[in-house]
Backbone as a ProteinNet text record, in pm:
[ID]
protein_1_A
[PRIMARY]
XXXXXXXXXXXXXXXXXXXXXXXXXXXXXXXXXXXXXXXXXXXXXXXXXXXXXXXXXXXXXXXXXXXXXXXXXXXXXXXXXXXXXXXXXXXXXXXXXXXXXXXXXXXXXXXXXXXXXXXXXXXXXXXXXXXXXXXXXXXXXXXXXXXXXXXXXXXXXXXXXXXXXXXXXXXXXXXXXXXXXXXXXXXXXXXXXXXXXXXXXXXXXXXXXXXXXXXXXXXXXXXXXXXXXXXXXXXXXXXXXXXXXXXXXXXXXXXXXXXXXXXXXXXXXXX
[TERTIARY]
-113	-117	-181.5	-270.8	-326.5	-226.3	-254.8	-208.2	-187.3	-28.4	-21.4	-69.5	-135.8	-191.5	-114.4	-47.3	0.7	131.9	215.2	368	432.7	444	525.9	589.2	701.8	837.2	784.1	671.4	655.5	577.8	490.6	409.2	538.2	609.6	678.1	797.4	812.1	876.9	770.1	599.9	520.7	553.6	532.6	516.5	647.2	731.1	867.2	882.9	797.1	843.4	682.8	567.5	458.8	489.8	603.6	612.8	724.1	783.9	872.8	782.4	721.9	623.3	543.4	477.7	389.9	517.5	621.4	696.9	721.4	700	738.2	609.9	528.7	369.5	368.3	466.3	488.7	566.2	647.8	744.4	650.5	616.2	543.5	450.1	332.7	272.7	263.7	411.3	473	482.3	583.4	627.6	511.2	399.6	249.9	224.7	230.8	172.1	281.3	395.5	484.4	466.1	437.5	429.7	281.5	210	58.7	62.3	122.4	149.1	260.5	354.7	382.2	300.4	260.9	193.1	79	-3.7	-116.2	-53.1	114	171	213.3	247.6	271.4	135.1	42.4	-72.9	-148.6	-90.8	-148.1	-193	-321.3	-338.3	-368.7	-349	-354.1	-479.2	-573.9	-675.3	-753	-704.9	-755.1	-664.6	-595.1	-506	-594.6	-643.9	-771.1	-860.8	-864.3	-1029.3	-1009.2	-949.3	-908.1	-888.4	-765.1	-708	-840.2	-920.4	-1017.9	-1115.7	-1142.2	-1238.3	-1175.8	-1052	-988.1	-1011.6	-939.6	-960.3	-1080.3	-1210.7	-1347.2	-1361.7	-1326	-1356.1	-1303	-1191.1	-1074.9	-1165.2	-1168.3	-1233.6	-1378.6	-1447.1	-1606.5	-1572.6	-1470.9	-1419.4	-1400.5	-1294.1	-1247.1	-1358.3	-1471.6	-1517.5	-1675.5	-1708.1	-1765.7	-1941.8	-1928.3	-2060.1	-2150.5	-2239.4	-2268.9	-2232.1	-2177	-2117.6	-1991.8	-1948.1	-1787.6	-1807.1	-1888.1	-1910	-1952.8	-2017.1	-2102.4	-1975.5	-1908.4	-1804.2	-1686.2	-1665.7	-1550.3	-1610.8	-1754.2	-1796.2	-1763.4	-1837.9	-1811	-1711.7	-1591.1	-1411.1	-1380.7	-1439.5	-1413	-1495.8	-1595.9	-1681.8	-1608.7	-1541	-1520.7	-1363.2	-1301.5	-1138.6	-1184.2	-1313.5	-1343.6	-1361.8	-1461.1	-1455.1	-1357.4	-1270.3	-1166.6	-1093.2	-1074.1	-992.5	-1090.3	-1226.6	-1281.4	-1293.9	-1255.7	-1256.2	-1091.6	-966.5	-820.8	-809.6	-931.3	-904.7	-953.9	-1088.9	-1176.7	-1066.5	-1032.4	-946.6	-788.4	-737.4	-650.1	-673.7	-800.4	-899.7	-850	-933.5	-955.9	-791.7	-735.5	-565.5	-486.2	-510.1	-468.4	-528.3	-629.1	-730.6	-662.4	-693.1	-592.1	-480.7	-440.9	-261.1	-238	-322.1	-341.8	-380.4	-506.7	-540.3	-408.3	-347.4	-255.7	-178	-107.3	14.3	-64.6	-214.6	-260.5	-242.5	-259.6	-338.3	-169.7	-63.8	67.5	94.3	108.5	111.6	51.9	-97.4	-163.5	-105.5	-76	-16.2	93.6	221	365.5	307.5	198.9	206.4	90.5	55	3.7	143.8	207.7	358.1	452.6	434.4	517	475.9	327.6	289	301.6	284.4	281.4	418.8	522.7	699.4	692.1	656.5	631.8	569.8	460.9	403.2	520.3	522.1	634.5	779.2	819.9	984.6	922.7	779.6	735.8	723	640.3	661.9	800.3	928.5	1027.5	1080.7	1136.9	1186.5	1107.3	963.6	885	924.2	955.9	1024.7	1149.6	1205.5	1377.6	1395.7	1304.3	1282.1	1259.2	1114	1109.1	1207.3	1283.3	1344.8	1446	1536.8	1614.6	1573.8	1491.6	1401.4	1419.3	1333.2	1357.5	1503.3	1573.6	1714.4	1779	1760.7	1866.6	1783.5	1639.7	1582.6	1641.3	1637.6	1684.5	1855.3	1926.7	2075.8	2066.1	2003.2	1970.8	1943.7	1824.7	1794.1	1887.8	1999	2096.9	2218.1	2218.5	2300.9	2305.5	2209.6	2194.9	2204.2	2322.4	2356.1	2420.1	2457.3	2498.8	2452.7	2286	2168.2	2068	2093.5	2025.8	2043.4	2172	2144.8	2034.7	2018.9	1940.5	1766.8	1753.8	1591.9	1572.6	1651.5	1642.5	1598.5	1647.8	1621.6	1506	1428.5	1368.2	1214.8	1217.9	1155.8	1136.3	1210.8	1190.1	1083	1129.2	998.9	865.1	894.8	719.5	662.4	777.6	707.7	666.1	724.2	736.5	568.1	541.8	418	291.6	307.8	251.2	233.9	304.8	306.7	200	164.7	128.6	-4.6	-57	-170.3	-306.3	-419.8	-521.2	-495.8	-469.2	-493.8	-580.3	-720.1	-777.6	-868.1	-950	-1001.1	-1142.1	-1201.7	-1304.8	-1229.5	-1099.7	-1055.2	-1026.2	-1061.5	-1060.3	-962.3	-902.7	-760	-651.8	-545.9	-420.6	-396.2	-434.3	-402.9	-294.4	-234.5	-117.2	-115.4	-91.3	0	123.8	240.9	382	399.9	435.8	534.9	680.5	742.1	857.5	947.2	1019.8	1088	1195.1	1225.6	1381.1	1424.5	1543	1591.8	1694.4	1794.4	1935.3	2029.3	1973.4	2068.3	2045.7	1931.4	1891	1730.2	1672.9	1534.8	1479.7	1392.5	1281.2	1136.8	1067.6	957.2	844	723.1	614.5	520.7	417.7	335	208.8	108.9	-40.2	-70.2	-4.9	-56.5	11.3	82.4	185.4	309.9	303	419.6	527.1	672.5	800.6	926.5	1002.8	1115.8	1250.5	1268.9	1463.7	1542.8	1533.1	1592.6	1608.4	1481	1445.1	1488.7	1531.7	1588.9	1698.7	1684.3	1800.2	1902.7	2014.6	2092.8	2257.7	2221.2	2366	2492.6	2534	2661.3	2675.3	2612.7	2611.6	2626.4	2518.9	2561	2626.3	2708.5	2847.3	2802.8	2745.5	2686	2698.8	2738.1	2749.6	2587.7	2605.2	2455.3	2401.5	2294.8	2200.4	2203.5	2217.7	2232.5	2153.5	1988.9	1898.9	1787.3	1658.2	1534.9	1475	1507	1533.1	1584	1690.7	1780.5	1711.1	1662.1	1587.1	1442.5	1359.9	1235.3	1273.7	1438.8	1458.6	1449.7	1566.4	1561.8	1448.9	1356	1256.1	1147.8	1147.7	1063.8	1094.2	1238.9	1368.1	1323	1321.7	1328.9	1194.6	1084.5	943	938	979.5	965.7	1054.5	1186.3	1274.1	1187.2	1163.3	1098.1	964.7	906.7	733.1	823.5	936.5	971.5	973.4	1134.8	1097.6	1034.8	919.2	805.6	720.7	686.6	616.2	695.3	854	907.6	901.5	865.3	822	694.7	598.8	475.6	410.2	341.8	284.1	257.9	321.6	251.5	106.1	84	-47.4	-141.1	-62.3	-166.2	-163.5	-56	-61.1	-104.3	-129	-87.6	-58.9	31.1	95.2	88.7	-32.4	6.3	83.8	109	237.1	135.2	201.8	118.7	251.2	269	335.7	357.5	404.4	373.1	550	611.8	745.5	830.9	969.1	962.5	950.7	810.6	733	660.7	668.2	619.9	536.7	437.3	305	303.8	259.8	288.4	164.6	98.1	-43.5	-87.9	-16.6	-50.5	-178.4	-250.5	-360.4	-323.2	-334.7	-324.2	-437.3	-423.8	-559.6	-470.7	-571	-561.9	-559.5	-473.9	-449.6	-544.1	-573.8	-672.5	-774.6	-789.2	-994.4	-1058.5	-1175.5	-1297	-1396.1	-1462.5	-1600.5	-1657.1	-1787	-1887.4	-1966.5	-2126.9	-2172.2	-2272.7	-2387	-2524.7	-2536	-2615.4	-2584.8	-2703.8	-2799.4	-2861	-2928.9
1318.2	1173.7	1145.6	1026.6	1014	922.6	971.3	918.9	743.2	686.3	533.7	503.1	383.3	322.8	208.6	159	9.1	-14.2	153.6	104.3	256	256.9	330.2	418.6	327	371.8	448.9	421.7	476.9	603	606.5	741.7	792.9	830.8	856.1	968.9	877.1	959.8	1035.6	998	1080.5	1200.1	1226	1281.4	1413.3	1392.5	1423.9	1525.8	1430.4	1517.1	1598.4	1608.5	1696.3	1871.2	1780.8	1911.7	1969.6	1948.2	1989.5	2072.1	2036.8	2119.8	2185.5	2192.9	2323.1	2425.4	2370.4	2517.8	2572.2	2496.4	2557.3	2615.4	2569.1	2676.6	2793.6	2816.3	2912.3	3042.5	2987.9	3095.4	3143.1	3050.8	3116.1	3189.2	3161.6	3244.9	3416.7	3371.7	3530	3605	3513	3585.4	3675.8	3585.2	3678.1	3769.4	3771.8	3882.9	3989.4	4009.8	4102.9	4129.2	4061.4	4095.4	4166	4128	4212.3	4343.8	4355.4	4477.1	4579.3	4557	4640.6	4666.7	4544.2	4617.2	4731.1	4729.8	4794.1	4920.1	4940.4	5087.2	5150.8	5050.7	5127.9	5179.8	5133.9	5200.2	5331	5388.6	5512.5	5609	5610.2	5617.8	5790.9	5895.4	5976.2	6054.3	5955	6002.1	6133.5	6133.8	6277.4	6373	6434.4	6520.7	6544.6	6479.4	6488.7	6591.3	6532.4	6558.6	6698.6	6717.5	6836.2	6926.6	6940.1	7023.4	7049.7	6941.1	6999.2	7060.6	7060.6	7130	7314	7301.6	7454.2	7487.3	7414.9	7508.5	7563.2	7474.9	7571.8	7621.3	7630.7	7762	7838.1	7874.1	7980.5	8050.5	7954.3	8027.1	8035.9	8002.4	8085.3	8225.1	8216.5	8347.7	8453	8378.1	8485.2	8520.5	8478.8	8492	8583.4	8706.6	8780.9	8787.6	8641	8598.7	8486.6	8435.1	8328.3	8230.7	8264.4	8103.8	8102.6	8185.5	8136.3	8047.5	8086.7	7953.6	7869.5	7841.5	7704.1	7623.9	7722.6	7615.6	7596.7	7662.8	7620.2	7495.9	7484.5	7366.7	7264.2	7278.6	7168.2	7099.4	7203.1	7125.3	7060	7089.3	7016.9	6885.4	6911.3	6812.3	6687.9	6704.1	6640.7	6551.7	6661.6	6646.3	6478.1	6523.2	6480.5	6307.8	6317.3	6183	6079.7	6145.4	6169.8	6088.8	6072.1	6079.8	5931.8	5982.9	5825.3	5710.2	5745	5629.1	5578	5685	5618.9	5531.2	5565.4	5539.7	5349.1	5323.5	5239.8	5156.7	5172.5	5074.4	5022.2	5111.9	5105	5005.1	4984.1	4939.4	4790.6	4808.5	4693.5	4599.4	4682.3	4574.7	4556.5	4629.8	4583.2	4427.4	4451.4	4331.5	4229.4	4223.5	4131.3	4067.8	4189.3	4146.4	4052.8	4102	4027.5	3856	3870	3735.2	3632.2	3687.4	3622.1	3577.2	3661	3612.5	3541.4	3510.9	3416	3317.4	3335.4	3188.6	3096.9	3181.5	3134.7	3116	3117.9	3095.7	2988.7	2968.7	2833.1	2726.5	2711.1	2638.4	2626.7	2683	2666.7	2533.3	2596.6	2511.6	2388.5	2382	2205.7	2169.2	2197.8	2153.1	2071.1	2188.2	2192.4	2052.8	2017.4	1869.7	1762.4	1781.6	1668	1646.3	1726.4	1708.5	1632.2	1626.4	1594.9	1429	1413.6	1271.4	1224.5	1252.6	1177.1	1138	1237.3	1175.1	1078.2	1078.7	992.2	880.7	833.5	733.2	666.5	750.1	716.3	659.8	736.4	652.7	522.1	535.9	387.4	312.6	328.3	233.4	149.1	240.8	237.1	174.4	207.6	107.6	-46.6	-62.7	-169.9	-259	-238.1	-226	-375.9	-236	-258.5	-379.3	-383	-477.5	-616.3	-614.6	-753.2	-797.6	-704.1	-780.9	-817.8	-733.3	-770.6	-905.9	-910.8	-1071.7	-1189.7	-1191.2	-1265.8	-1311.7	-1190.1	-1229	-1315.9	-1293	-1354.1	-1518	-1492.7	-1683.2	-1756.3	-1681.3	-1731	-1785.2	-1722.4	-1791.7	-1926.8	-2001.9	-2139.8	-2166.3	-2254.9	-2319	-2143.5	-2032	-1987.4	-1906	-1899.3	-1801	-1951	-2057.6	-2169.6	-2135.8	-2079.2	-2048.5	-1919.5	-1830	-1763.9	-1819.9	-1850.3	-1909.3	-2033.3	-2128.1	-2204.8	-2109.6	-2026.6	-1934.2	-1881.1	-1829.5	-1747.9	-1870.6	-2032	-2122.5	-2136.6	-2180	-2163.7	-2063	-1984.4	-1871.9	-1916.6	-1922	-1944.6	-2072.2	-2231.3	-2304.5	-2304.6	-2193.7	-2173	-2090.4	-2006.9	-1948.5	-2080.9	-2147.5	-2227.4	-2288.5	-2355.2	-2455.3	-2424.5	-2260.4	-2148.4	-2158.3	-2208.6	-2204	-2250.5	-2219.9	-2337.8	-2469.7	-2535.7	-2701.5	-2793.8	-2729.4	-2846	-2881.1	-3019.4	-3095.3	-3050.2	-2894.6	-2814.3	-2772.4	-2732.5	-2691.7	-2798.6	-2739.3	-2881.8	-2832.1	-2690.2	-2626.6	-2581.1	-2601.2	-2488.2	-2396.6	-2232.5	-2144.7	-2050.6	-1993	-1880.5	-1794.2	-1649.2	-1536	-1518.2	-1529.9	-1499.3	-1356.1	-1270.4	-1162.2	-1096	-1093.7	-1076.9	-906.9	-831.1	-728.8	-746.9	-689	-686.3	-555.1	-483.7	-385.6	-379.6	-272.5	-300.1	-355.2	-352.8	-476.2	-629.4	-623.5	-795.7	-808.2	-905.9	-896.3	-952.7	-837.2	-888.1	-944.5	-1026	-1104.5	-1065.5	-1061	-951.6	-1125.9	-1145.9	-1224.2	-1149.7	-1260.7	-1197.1	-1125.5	-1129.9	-1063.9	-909.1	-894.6	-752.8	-753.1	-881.7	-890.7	-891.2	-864.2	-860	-905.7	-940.9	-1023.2	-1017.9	-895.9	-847.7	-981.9	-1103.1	-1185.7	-1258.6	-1245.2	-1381.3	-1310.7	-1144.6	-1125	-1157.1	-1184.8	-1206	-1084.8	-1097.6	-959.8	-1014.6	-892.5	-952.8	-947.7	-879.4	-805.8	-971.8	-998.5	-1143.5	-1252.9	-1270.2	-1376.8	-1388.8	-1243.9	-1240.8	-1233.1	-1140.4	-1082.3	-950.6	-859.9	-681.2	-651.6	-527.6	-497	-449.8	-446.5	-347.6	-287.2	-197	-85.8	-4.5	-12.1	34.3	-21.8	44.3	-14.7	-121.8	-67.6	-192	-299.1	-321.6	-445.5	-523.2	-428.3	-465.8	-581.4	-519.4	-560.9	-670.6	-658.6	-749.7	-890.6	-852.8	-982.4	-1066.3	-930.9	-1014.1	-1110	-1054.5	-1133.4	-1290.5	-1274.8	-1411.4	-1489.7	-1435.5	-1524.3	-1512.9	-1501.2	-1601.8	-1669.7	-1692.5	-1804.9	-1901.8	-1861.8	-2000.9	-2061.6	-1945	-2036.7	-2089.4	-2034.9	-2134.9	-2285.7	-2283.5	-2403.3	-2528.9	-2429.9	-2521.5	-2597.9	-2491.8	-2538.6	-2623.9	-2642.5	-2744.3	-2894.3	-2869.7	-2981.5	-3055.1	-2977.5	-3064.1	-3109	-3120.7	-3115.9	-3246.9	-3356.6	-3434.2	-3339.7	-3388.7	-3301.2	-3277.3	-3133.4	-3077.4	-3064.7	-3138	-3083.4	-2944.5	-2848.4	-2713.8	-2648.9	-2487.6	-2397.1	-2281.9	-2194.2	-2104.7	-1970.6	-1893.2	-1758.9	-1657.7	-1541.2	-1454.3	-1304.6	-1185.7	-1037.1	-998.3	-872.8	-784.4	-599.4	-535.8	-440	-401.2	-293	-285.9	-428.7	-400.8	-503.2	-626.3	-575.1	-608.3	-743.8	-879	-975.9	-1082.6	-1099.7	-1186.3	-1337.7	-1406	-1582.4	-1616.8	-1681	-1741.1	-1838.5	-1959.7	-2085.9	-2134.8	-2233.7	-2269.5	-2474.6	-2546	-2668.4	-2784	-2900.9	-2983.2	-3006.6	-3067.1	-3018	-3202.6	-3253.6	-3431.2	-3405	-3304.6	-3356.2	-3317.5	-3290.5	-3230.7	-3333.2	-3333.7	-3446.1	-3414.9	-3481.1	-3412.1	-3395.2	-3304.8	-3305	-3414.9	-3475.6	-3569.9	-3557.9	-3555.2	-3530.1	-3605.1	-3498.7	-3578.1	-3673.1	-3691.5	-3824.6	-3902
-1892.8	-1871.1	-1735.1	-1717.8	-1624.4	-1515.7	-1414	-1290.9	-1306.4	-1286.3	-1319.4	-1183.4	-1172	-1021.7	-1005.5	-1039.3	-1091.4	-1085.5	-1054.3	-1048.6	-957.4	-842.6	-809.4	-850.6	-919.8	-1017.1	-1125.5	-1201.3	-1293.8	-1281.8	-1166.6	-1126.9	-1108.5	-1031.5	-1012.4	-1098.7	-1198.4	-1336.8	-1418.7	-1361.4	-1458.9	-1404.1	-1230.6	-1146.6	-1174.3	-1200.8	-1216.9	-1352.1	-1444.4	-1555.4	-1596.1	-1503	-1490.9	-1376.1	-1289.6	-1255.9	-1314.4	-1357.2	-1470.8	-1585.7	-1613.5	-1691.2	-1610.7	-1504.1	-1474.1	-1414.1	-1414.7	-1405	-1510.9	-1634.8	-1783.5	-1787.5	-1748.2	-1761.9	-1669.7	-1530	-1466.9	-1514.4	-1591.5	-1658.8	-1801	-1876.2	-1990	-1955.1	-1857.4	-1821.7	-1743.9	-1671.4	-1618.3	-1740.2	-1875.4	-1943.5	-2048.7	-2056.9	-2113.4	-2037	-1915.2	-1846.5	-1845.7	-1847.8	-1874.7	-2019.3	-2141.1	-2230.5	-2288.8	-2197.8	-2225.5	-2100.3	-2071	-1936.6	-2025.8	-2100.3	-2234.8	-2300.2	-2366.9	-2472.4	-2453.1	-2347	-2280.8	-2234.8	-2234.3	-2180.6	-2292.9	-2359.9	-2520	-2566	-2551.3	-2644.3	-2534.6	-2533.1	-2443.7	-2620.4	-2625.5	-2767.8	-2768.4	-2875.2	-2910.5	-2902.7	-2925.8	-2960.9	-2837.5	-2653.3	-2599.6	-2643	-2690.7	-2735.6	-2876.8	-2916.1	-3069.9	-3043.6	-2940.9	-2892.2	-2824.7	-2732.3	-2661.6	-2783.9	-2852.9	-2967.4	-3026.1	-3081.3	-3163.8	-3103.2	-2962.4	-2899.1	-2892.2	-2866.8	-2846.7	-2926.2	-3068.1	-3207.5	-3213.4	-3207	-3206	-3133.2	-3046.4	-2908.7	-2980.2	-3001.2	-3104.9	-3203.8	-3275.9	-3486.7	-3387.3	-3261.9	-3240.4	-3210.7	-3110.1	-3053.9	-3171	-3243.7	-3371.8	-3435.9	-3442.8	-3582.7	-3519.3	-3622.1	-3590.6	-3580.4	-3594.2	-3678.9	-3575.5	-3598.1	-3574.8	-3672.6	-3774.9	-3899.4	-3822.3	-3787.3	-3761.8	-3635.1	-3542.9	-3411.2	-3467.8	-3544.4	-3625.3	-3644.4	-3791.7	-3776.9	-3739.5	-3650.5	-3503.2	-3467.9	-3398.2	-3374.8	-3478.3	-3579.2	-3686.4	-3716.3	-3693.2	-3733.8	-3593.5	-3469.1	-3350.8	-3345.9	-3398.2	-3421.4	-3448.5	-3597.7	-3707.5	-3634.4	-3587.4	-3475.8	-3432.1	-3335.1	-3240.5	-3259.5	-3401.7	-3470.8	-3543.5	-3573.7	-3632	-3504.6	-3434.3	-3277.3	-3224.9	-3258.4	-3153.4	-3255.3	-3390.8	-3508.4	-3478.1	-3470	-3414.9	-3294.8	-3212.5	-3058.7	-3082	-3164.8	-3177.5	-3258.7	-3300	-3430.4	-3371.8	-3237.5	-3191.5	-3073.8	-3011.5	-2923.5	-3000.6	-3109.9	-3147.5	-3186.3	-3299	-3278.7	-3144.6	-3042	-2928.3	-2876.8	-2866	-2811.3	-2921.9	-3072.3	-3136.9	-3129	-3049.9	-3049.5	-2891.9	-2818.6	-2686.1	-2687.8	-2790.7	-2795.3	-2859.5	-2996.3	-3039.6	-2921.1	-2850.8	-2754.9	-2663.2	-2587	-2525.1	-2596	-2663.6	-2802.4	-2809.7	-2852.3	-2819.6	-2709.1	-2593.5	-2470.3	-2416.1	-2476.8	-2442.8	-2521.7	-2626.6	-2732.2	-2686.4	-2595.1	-2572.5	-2463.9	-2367.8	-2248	-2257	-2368.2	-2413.7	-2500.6	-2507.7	-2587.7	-2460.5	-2371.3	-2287.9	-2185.2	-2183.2	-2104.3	-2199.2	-2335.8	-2433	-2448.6	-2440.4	-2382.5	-2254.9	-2182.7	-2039.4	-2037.1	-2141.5	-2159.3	-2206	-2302.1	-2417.2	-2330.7	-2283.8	-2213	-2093.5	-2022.1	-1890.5	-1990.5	-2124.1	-2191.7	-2233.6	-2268	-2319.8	-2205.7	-2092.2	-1950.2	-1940.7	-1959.5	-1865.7	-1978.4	-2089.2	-2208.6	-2204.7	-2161.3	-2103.5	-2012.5	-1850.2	-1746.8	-1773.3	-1872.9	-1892.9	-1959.2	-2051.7	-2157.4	-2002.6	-1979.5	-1861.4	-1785.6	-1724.5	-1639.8	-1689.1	-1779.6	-1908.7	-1946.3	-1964.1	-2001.8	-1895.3	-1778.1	-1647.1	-1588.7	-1644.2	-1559.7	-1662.4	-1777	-1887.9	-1887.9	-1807	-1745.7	-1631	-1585.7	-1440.5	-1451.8	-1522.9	-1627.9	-1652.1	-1691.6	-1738.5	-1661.4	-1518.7	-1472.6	-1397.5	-1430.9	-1376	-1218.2	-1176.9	-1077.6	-947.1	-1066.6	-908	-844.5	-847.2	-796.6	-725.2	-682.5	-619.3	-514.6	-450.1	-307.8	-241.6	-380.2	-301.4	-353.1	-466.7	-518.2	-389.3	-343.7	-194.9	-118.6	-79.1	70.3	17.2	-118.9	-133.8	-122.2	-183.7	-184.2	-37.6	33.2	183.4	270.9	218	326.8	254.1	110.6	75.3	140.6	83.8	205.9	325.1	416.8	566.5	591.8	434.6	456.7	429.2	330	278.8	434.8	485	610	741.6	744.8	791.3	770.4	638.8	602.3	632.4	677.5	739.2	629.7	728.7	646.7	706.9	758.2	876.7	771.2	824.1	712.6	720.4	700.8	663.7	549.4	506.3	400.6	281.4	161.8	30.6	-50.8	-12.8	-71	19.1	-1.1	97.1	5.2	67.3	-58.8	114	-13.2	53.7	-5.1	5.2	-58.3	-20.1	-72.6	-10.3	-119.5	-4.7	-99.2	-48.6	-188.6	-192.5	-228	-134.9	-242.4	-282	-369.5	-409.7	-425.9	-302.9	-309.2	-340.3	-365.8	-434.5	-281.7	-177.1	-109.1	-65.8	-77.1	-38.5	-83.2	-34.6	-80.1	71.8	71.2	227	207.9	275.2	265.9	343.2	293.5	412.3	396.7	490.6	503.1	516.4	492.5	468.6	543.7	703.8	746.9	737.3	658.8	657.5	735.6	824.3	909.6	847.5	910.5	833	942.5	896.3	1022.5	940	976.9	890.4	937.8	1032.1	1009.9	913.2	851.5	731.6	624.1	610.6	465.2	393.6	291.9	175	210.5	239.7	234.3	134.7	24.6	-80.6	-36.9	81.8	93.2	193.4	295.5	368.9	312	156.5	83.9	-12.9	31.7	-95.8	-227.2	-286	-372.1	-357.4	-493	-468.4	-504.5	-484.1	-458	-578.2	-633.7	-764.1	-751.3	-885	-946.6	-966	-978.4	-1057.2	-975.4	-972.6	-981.9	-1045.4	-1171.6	-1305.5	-1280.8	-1245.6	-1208.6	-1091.7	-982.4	-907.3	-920.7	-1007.6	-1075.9	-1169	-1220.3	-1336.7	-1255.2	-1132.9	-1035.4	-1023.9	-967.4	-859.8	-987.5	-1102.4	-1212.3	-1262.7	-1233.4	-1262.5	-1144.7	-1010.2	-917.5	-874.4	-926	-965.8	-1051.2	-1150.6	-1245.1	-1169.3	-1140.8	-1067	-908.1	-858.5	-775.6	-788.9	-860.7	-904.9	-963.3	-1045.6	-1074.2	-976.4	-873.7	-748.8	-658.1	-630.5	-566.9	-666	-793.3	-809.9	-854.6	-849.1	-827.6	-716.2	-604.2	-459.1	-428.2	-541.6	-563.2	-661	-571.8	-724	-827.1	-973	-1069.1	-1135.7	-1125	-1161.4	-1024.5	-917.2	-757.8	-697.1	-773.2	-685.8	-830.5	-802.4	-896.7	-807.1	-864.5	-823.7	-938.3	-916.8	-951.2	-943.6	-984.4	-993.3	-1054.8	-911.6	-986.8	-888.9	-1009.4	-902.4	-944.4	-853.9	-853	-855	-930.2	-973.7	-928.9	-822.4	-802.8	-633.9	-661.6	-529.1	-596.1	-537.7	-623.8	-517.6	-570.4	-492	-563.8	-476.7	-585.3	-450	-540.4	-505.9	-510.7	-369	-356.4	-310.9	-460.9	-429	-426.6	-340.2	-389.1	-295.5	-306.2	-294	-125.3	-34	95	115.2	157.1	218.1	308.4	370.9	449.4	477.9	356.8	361.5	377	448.7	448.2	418.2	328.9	281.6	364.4	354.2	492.9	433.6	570.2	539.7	636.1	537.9	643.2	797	864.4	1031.3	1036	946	971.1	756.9
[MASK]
+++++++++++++++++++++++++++++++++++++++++++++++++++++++++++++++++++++++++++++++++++++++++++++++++++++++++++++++++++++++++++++++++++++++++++++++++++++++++++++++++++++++++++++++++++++++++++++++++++++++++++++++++++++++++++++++++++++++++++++++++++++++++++++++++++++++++++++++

């Protein structure tokens, strides 16, 4: 599976369950090489003991024999030993090499098993995550009136960024980026410029709230409390004069105020 760019959390669990598998490719692979390092000691093959034996024997029946036929064929039966021995050796050659490739061939096949195990459970978790995410923001929806104190505080900093914004009358829009995290103890606020001020964070244990459980729960939040606060903010808004986008990255969340500027002035030729 290719590298996620788009979520932390989720590289993360790819990350997790890839090296989880190249150690399953570490062990299968030891275990081929111990198993082809047998097999290669087992085959210590017969065939010089062929060859030798049949060379003595004709030395022997030349010696014994009173003739020049009897050396002929002393040679000849050593000869024959001899072939006899490099046809066992060749054929033994050859099912070895067979038997080698098989157990590669299995070995490569365990460890494309062993990453496509590895995709599949990184898909099933990022399933589960999401899964999670969605229902804990959909609880959240649900509780109406007693999450206003924190979607206020959370509306607040964005106006405070919004307020922040060039508004001189060369500009014909006020645009902002506000971003938001949500960690399992409070949620902190970064500004365009990356700046950050632990005063201004949400903290649950302060506003009497227990803390999240999960990442999930985390991300579930922060998805709930962009829709509630895009609400807010365009209730303080003639309607249809702002828009407010929404991207985010687990649960790291960006909202993207673009609206018409009271005090833009057109330009106007200097003569």
């Amino acid at each position: 599976m290719d590298p996620i760019s788009n979520s932390p959390m989720k590289e993360r669990m790819r990350q997790d369950n890839d090296s989880q598998a190249r150690v399953q490719e570490s062990q299968i692979r030891a275990r081929l090489n111990n198993k082809l390092s047998t097999e290669i000691a087992k085959s210590k093959y017969p065939g010089s003991p062929f060859v030798i034996g049949g060379l003595v024997l004709g030395v022997i029946l030349a010696i014994c024999g009173l003739g020049f036929d009897w050396i002929l064929y002393g040679l000849i039966l050593g000869l024959i030993v001899w072939g006899c021995a490099a046809i066992y050796v060749s054929q033994s050659n050859k099912n070895l090499e067979q038997r080698k490739q098989e157990m590669k061939d299995r070995a490569e096949a365990e460890i494309r098993q062993a990453y496509a195990d590895a995709d599949t459970r990184t898909m099933r978790e990022m399933e589960s995550y999401d899964a999670e995410a969605k229902a804990y923001s959909r609880k959240v929806l649900q509780q109406g009136s007693k999450l206003d104190p924190m979607v206020q505080h959370v509306t607040d900093m964005f106006q405070r960024m919004v307020s922040h914004a060039d508004a001189g009358s060369h500009m014909k829009f006020i645009e902002a980026d506000f971003t938001y995290t949500v960690k399992l103890d409070g949620i902190s606020f970064q500004y365009q410029s990356r700046y950050t001020n632990p005063q201004d964070d949400y903290n649950f244990n302060r506003e009497r709230f227990r803390d999240l459980h999960s990442q999930a729960e985390c991300e579930g939040l922060a998805r709930a409390l962009a829709k509630m606060t895009i609400k807010r903010m365009k209730s303080l808004y003639p309607a249809n004069s702002i828009n407010i986008s929404v991207s985010h990255i687990d649960a790291e969340v960006t909202l993207r105020f673009k609206g018409a500027n009271p005090n833009f002035i057109p330009a106007q030729n200097i003569v």
